CSV table of C-alpha atoms and ligand atoms in Angstrom, one decimal:
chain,number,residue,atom,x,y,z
A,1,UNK,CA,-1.8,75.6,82.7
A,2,UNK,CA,-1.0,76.6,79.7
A,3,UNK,CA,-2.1,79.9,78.5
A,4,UNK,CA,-3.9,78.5,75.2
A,5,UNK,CA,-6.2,76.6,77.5
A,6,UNK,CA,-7.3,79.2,80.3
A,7,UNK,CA,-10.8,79.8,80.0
A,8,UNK,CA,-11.8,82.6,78.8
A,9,UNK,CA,-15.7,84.9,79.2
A,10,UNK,CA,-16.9,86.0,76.4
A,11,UNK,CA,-17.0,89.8,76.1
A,12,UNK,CA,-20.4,91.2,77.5
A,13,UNK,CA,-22.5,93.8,75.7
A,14,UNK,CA,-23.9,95.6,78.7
A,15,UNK,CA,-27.8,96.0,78.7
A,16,UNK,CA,-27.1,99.5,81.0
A,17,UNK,CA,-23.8,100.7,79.6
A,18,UNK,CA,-24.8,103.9,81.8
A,19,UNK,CA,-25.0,102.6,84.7
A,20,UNK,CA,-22.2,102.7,87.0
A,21,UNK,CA,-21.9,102.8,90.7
A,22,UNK,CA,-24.4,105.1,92.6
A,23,UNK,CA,-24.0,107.9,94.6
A,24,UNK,CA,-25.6,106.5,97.5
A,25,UNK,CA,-23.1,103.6,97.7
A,26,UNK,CA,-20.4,105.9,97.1
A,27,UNK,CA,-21.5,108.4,99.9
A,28,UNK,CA,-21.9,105.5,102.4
A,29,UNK,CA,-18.6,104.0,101.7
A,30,UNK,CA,-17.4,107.3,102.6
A,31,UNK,CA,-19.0,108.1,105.9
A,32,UNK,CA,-17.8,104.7,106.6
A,33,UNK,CA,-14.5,105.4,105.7
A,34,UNK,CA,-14.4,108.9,107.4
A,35,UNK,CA,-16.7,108.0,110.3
A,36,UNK,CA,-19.5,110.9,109.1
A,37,UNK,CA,-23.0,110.3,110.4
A,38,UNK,CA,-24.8,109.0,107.5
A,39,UNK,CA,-27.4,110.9,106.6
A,40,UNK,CA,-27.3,110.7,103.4
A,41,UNK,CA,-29.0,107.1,102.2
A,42,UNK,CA,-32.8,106.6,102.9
A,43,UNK,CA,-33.3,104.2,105.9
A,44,UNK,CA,-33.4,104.6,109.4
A,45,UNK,CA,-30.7,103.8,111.8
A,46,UNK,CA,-33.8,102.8,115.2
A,47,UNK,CA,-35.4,99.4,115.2
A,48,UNK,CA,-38.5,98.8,113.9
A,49,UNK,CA,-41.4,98.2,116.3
A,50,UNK,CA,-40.5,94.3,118.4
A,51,UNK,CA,-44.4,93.7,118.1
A,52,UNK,CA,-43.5,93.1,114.3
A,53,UNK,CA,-40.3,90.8,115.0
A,54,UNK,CA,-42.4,89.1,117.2
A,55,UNK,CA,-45.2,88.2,114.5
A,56,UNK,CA,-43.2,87.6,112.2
A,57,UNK,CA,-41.3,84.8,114.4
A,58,UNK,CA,-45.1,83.7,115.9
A,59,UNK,CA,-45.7,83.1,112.0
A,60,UNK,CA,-42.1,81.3,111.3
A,61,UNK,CA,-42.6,78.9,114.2
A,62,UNK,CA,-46.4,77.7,113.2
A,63,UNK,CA,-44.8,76.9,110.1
A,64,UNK,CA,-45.2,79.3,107.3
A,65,UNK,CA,-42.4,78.7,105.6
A,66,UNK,CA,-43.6,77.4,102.5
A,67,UNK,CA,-44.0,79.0,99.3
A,68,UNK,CA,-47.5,81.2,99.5
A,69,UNK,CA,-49.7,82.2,96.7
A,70,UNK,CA,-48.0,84.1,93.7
A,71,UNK,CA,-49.8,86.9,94.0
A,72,UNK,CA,-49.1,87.2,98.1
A,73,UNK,CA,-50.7,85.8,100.9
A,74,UNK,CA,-54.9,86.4,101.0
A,75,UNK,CA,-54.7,88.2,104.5
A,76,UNK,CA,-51.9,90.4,103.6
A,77,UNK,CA,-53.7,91.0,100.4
A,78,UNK,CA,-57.1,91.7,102.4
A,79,UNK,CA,-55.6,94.0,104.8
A,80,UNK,CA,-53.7,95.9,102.2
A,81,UNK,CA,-57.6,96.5,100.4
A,82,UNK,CA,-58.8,97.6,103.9
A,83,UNK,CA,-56.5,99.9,104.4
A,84,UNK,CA,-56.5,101.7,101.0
A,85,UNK,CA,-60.3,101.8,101.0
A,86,UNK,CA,-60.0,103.5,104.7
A,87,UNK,CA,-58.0,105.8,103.4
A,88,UNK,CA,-58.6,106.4,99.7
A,89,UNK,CA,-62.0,105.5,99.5
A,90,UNK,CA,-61.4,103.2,96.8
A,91,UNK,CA,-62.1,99.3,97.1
A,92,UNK,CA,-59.5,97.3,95.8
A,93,UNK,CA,-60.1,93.5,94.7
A,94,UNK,CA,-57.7,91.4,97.4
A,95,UNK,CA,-57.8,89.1,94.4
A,96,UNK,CA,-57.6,90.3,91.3
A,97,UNK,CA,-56.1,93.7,92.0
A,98,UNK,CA,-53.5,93.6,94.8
A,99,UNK,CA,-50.0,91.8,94.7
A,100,UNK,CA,-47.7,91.6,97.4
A,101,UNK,CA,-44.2,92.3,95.7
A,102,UNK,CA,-40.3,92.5,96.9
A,103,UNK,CA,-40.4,96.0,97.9
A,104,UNK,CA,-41.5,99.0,95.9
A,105,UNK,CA,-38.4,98.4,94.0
A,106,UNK,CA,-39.5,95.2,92.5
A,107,UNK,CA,-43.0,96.6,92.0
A,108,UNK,CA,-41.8,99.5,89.8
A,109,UNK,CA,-39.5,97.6,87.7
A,110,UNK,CA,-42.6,94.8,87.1
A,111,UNK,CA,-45.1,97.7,86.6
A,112,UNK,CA,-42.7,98.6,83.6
A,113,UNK,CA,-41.9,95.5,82.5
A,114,UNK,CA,-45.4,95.0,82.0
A,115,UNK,CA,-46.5,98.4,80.0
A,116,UNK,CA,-43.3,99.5,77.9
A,117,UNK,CA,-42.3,97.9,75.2
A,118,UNK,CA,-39.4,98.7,72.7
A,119,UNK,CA,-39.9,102.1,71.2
A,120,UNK,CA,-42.1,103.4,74.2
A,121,UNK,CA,-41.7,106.3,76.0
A,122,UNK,CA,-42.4,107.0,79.7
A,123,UNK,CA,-42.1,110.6,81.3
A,124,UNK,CA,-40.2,110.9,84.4
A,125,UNK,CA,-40.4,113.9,86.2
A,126,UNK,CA,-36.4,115.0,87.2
A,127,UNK,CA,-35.5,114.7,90.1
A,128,UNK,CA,-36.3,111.1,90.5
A,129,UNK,CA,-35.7,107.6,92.0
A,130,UNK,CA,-32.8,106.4,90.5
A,131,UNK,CA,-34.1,103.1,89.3
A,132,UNK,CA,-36.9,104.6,86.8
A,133,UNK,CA,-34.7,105.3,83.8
A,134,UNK,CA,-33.1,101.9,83.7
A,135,UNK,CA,-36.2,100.4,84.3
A,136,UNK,CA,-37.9,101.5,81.5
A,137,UNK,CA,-34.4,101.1,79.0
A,138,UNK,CA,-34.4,97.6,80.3
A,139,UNK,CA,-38.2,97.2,78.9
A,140,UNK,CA,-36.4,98.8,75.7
A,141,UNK,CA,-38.3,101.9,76.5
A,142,UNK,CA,-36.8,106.0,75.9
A,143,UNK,CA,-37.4,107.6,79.6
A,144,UNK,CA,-38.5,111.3,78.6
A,145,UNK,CA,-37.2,113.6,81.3
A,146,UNK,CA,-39.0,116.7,82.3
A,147,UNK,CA,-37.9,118.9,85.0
A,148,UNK,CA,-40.4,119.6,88.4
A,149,UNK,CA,-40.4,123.6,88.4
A,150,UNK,CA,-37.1,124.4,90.5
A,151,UNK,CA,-37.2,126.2,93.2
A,152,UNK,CA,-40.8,124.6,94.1
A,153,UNK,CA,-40.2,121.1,92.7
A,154,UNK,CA,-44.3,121.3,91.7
A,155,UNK,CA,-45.4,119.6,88.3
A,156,UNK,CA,-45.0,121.7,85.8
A,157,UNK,CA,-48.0,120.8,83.4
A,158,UNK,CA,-47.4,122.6,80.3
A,159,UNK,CA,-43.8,121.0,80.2
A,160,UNK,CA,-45.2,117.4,80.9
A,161,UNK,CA,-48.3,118.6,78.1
A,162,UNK,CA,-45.5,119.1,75.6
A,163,UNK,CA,-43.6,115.7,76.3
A,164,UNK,CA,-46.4,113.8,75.7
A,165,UNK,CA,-46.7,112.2,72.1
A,166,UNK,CA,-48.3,108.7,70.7
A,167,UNK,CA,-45.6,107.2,71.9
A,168,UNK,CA,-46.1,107.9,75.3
A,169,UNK,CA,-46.7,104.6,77.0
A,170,UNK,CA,-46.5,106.0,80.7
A,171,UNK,CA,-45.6,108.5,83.3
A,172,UNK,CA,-44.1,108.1,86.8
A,173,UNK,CA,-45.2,109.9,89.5
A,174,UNK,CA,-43.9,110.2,92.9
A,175,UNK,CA,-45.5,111.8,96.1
A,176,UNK,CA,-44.7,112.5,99.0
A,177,UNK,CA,-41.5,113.2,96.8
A,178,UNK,CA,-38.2,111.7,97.2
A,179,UNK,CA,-35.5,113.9,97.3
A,180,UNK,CA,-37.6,117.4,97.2
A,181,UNK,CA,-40.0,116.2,100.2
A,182,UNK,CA,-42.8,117.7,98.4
A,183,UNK,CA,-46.2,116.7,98.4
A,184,UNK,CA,-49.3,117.0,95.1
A,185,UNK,CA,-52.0,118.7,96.3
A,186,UNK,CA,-55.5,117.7,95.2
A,187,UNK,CA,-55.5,120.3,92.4
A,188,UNK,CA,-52.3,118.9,90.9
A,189,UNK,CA,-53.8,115.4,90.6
A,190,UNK,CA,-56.5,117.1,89.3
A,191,UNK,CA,-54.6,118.7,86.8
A,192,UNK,CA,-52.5,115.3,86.1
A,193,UNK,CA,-56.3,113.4,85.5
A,194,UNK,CA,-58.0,116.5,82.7
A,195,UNK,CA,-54.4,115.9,81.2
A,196,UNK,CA,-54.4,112.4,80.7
A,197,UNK,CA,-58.1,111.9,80.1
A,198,UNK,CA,-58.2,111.8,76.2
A,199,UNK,CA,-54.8,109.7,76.8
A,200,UNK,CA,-53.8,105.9,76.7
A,201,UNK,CA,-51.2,106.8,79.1
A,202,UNK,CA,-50.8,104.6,82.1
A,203,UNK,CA,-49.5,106.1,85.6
A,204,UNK,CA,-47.0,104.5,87.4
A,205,UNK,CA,-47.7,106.3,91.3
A,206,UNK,CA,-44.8,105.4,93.7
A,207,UNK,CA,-46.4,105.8,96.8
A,208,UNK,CA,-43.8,104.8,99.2
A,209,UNK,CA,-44.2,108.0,101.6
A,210,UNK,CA,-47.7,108.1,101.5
A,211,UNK,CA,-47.7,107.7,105.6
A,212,UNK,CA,-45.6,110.6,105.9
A,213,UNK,CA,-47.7,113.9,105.1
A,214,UNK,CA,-47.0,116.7,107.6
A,215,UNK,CA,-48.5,119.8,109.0
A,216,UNK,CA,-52.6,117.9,109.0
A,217,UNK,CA,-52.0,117.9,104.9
A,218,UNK,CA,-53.7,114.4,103.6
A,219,UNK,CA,-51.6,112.2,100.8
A,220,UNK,CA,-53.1,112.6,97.8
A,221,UNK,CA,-53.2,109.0,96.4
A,222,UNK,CA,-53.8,108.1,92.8
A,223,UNK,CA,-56.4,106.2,94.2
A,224,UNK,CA,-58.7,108.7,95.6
A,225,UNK,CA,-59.3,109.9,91.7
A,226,UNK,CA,-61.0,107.4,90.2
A,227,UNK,CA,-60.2,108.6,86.8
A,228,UNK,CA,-56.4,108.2,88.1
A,229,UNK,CA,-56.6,105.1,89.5
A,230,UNK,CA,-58.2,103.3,86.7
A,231,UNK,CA,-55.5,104.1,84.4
A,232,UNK,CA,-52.8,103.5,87.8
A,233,UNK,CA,-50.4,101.3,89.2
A,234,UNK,CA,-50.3,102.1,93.0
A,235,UNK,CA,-47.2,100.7,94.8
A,236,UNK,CA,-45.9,101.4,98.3
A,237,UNK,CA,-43.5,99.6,100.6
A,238,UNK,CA,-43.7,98.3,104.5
A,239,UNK,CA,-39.9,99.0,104.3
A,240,UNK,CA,-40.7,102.9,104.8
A,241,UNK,CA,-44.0,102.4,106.8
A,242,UNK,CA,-42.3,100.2,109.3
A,243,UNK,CA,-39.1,101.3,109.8
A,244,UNK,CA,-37.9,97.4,108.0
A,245,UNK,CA,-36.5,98.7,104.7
A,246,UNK,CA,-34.3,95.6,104.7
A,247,UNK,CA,-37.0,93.3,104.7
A,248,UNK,CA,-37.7,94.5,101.0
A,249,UNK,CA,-41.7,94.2,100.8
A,250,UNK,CA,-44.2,96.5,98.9
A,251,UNK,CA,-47.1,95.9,97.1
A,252,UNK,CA,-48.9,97.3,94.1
A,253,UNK,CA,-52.5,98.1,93.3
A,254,UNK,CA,-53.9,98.1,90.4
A,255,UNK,CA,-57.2,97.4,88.3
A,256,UNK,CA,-57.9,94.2,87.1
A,257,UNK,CA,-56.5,94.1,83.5
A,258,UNK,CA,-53.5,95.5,84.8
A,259,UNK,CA,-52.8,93.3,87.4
A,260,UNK,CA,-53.2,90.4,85.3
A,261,UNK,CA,-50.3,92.1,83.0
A,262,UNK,CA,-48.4,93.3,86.3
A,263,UNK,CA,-48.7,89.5,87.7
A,264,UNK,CA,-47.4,87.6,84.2
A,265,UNK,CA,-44.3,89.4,84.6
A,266,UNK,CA,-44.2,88.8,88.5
A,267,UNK,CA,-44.6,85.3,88.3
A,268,UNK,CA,-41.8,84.7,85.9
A,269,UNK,CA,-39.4,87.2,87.9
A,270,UNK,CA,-39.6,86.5,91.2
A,271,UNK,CA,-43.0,84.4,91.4
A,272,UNK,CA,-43.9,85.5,95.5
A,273,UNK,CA,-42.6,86.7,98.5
A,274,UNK,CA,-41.2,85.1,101.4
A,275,UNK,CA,-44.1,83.7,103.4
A,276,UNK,CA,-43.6,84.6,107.4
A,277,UNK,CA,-42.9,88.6,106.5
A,278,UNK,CA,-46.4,88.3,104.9
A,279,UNK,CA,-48.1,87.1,107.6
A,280,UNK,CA,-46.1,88.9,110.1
A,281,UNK,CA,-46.9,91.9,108.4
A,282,UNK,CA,-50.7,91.1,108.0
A,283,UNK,CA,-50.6,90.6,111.6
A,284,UNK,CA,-49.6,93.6,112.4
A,285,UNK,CA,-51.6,96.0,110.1
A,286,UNK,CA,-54.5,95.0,112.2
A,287,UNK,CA,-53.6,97.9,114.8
A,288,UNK,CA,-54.0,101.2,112.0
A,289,UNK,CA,-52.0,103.2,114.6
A,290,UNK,CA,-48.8,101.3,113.5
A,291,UNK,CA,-49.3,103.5,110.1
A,292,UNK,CA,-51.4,106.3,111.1
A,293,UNK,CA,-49.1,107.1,114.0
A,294,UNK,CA,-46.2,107.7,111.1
A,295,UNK,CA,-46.3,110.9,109.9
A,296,UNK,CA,-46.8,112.6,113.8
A,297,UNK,CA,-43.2,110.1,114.4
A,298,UNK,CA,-41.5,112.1,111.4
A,299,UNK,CA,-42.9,115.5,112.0
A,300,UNK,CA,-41.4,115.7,115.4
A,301,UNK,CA,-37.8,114.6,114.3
A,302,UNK,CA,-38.4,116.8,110.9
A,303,UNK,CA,-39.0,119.7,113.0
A,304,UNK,CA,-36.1,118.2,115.3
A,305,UNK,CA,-33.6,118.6,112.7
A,306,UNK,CA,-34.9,121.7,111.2
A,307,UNK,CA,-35.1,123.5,114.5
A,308,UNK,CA,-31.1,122.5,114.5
A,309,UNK,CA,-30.7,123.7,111.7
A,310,UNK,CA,-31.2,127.5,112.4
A,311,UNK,CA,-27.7,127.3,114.1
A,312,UNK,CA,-26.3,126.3,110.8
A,313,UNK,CA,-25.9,128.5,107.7
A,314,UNK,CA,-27.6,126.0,105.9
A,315,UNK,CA,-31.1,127.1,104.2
A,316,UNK,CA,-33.4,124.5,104.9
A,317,UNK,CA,-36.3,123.9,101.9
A,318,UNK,CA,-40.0,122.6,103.0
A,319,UNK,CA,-40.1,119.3,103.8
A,320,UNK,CA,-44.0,118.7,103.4
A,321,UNK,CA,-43.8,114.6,103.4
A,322,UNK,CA,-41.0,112.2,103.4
A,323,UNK,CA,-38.3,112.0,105.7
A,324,UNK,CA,-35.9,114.0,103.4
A,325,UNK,CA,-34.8,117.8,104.3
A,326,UNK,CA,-33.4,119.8,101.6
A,327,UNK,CA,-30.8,122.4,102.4
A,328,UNK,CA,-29.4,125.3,100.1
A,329,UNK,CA,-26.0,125.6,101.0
A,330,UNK,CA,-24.6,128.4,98.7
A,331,UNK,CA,-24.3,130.8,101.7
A,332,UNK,CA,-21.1,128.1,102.7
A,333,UNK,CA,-19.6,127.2,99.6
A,334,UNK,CA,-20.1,127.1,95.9
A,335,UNK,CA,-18.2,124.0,95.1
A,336,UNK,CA,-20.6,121.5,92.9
A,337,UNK,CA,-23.1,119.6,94.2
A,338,UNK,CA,-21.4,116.5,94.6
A,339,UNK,CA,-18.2,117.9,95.9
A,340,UNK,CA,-20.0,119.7,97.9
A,341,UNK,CA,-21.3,116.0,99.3
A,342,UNK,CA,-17.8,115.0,99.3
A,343,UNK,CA,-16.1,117.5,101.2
A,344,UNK,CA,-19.0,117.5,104.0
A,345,UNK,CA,-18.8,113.4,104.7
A,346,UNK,CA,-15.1,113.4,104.1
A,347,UNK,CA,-13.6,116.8,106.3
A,348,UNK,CA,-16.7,117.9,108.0
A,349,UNK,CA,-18.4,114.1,109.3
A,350,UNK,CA,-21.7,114.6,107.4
A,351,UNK,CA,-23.0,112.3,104.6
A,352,UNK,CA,-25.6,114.0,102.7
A,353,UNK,CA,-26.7,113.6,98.6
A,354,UNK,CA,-26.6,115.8,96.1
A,355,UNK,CA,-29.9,117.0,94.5
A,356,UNK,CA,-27.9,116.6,91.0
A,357,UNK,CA,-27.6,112.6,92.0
A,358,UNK,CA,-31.0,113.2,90.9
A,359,UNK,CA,-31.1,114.8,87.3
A,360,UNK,CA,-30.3,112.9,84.3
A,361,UNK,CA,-28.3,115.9,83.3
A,362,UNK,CA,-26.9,116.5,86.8
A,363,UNK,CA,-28.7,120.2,87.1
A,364,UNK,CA,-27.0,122.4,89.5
A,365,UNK,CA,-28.8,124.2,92.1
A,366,UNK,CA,-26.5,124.3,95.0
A,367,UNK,CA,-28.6,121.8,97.5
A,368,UNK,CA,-27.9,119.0,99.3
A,369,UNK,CA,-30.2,115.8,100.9
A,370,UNK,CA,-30.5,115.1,104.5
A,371,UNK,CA,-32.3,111.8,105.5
A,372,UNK,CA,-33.6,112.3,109.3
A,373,UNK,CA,-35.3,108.7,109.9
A,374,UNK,CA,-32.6,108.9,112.5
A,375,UNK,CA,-31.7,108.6,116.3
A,376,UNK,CA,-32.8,111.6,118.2
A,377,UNK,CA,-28.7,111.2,119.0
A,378,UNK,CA,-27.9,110.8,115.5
A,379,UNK,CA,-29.2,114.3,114.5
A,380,UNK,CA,-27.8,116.0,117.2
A,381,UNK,CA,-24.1,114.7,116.3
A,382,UNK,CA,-25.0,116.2,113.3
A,383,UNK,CA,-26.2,119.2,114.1
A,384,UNK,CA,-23.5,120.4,116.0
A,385,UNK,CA,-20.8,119.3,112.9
A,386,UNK,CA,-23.0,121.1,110.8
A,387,UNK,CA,-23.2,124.5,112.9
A,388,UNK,CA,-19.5,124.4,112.6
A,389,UNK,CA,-19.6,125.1,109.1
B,1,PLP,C1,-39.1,107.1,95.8
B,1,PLP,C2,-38.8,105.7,96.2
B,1,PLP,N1,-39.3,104.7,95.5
B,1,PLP,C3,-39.0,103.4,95.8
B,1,PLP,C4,-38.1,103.1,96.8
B,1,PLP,C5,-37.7,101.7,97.0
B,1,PLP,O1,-38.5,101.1,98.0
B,1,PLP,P1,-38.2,99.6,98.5
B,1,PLP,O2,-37.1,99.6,99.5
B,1,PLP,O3,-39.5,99.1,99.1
B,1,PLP,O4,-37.9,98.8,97.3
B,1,PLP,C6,-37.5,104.1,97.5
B,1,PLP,C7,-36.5,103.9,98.5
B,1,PLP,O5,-35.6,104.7,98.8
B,1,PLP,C8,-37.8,105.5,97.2
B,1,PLP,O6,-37.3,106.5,97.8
């Protein structure tokens, strides 16, 4: 062909020129590579219960395969409201104020989508998720970054009382917190509510972890506040509560007016969610065990992995909720965060994260993430590479 004629693309003005490959891909590619155990991305490497295969293909094979209602299928949506109000205390309209979405993921992104516009701000609290900040530039939002207190990882209310402005559209929240595996206390929502109250600000309340609160603590939900959850977007995911991250379905509460907003946007991004999951997972929240009996399943392989770890030199942090354990790790080596990440997948056969992943200015603190939703075998490999260091 001749060269005149090959087609050529148009050069492409990225919408997130900062955005580049993550660290979680690049960590897994390297415990691939160097055959580390991968503790370092957040899913579990253990099936999920067969009772929730097995409703799911139950569902699949009566036929319920077509397209369900945009906003989810009623029962999931019924059984979603009957297990916040168990919980929470607060009734949810199946309605007009719960949507099934495509994971938490999804959920957050729409939540923003829906409440930022160009101009806004949104305070994140740092470290956080990695999707929130492109999230809110890609609603042509400013995320405002303000650190957790270091050392606790608590909100630190005087700095997020300072952020605030008339701009402020939003703040995300996250608890149980991923990567700290800390956990609000009652006072702290309490704190978050007086501070918001003569506020327009909406809160955006990733909940994925809430079945995951150790040591008898109780998740403090947005929901339980009902000066929070009027003002709240509540979103968690059946990928972390079941053990079926890939299956990549969450759901978000919120009041009416919101959920009208929160559904426009839904509609016209991914309109539902695949129909035999739903029901499958419907099905299946019937029994409250399957989620109540969470957060007893982590505690043993949290206190598994952190028993283990006293023949390390590794200085484990509290893990309070999730299934992350932080580890200090200046006692070994004071190379950087991330090449301290590097070194440990690629020469030592551990995959972990670094807390810095985490920052939008990379802040330093010399600890690493462990994820332990893994085989009892899993974290013993582990362990004894790790008490070799
Ligand atoms: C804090 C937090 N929010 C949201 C998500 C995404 O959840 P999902 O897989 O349901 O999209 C994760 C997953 O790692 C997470 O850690």
């Amino acid at each position: 062909m001749n060269i005149a004629t090959v087609p050529r693309t148009p050069p492409i003005e990225s919408r997130l020129p900062k955005v580049g490959t993550t660290i979680f891909t690049v960590m897994s590619a390297l415990a691939v590579e160097h055959h580390a155990v991968n503790l370092g991305q957040g899913f579990p490497d253990f099936d999920c219960d067969p009772a929730l295969v097995a409703a799911v293909d139950a569902a699949m094979r009566e036929g319920l395969n077509q397209y369900p209602p945009m906003a989810g299928v009623p029962a999931l949506r019924e059984a979603i409201a009957a297990k916040i109000e168990a919980l929470y205390g607060h009734r949810y309209d199946p309605g007009s104020e719960i949507t099934v979405t495509a994971g938490a993921t999804q959920a957050i992104l729409s939540a923003i989508l829906a409440v930022v516009h160009p101009g806004d701000e949104v305070i994140v609290l740092d470290p956080c998720y990695d999707s929130y900040e492109p999230n809110i530039v890609m609603a042509g939002g400013t995320a405002v970054h303000v650190p957790l207190v270091p050392g606790t990882f608590g909100p630190d209310f005087e700095k997020i009382a300072a952020a605030l402005s008339p701009r402020t559209r939003a703040i995300v929240v996250n608890s149980p917190h991923n990567p700290s595996a800390t956990v609000w206390s009652k006072a702290e929502m309490e704190r978050l509510a007086a501070l918001l109250r003569p506020t327009g600000v909406f809160v955006i309340s990733d909940e994925v972890y809430e079945h995951m609160v150790y040591d008898g603590a109780e998740h403090q939900s947005v929901a339980r506040f009902p000066e929070l959850a009027a003002r709240s977007f509540v979103i968690s995911s059946f990928g972390k509560t079941y053990h079926v991250t890939g299956w990549k379905v969450g759901y978000v509460a919120a009041p009416a007016p919101l959920t009208a907003e929160f559904r426009k946007v839904h509609q016209f991004n991914v309109f539902t969610v695949n129909t035999p999951m739903q029901h499958g997972l419907a099905r299946y929240m019937a029994d409250p065990s399957h989620h109540l009996g969470l957060a007893a399943f982590y505690q043993r392989k949290r206190d598994l992995f952190r028993a283990g770890l006293e023949r390390t030199r590794l200085v484990p942090l509290p893990t309070r909720g999730t299934y992350f354990q932080c580890v200090d790790y200046s006692a070994i080596s004071d190379r950087s965060e991330e090449d301290f990440c590097r070194w440990l997948t690629t020469e030592k056969g551990v995959a972990a994260i670094p807390l810095s992943a985490f920052y939008a200015d990379n802040y330093e603190q010399r600890i690493a993430r462990f994820c332990f939703a893994k085989k009892d075998e899993t974290l013993a490999v582990a362990l004894d590479r790790l008490a070799q260091l």
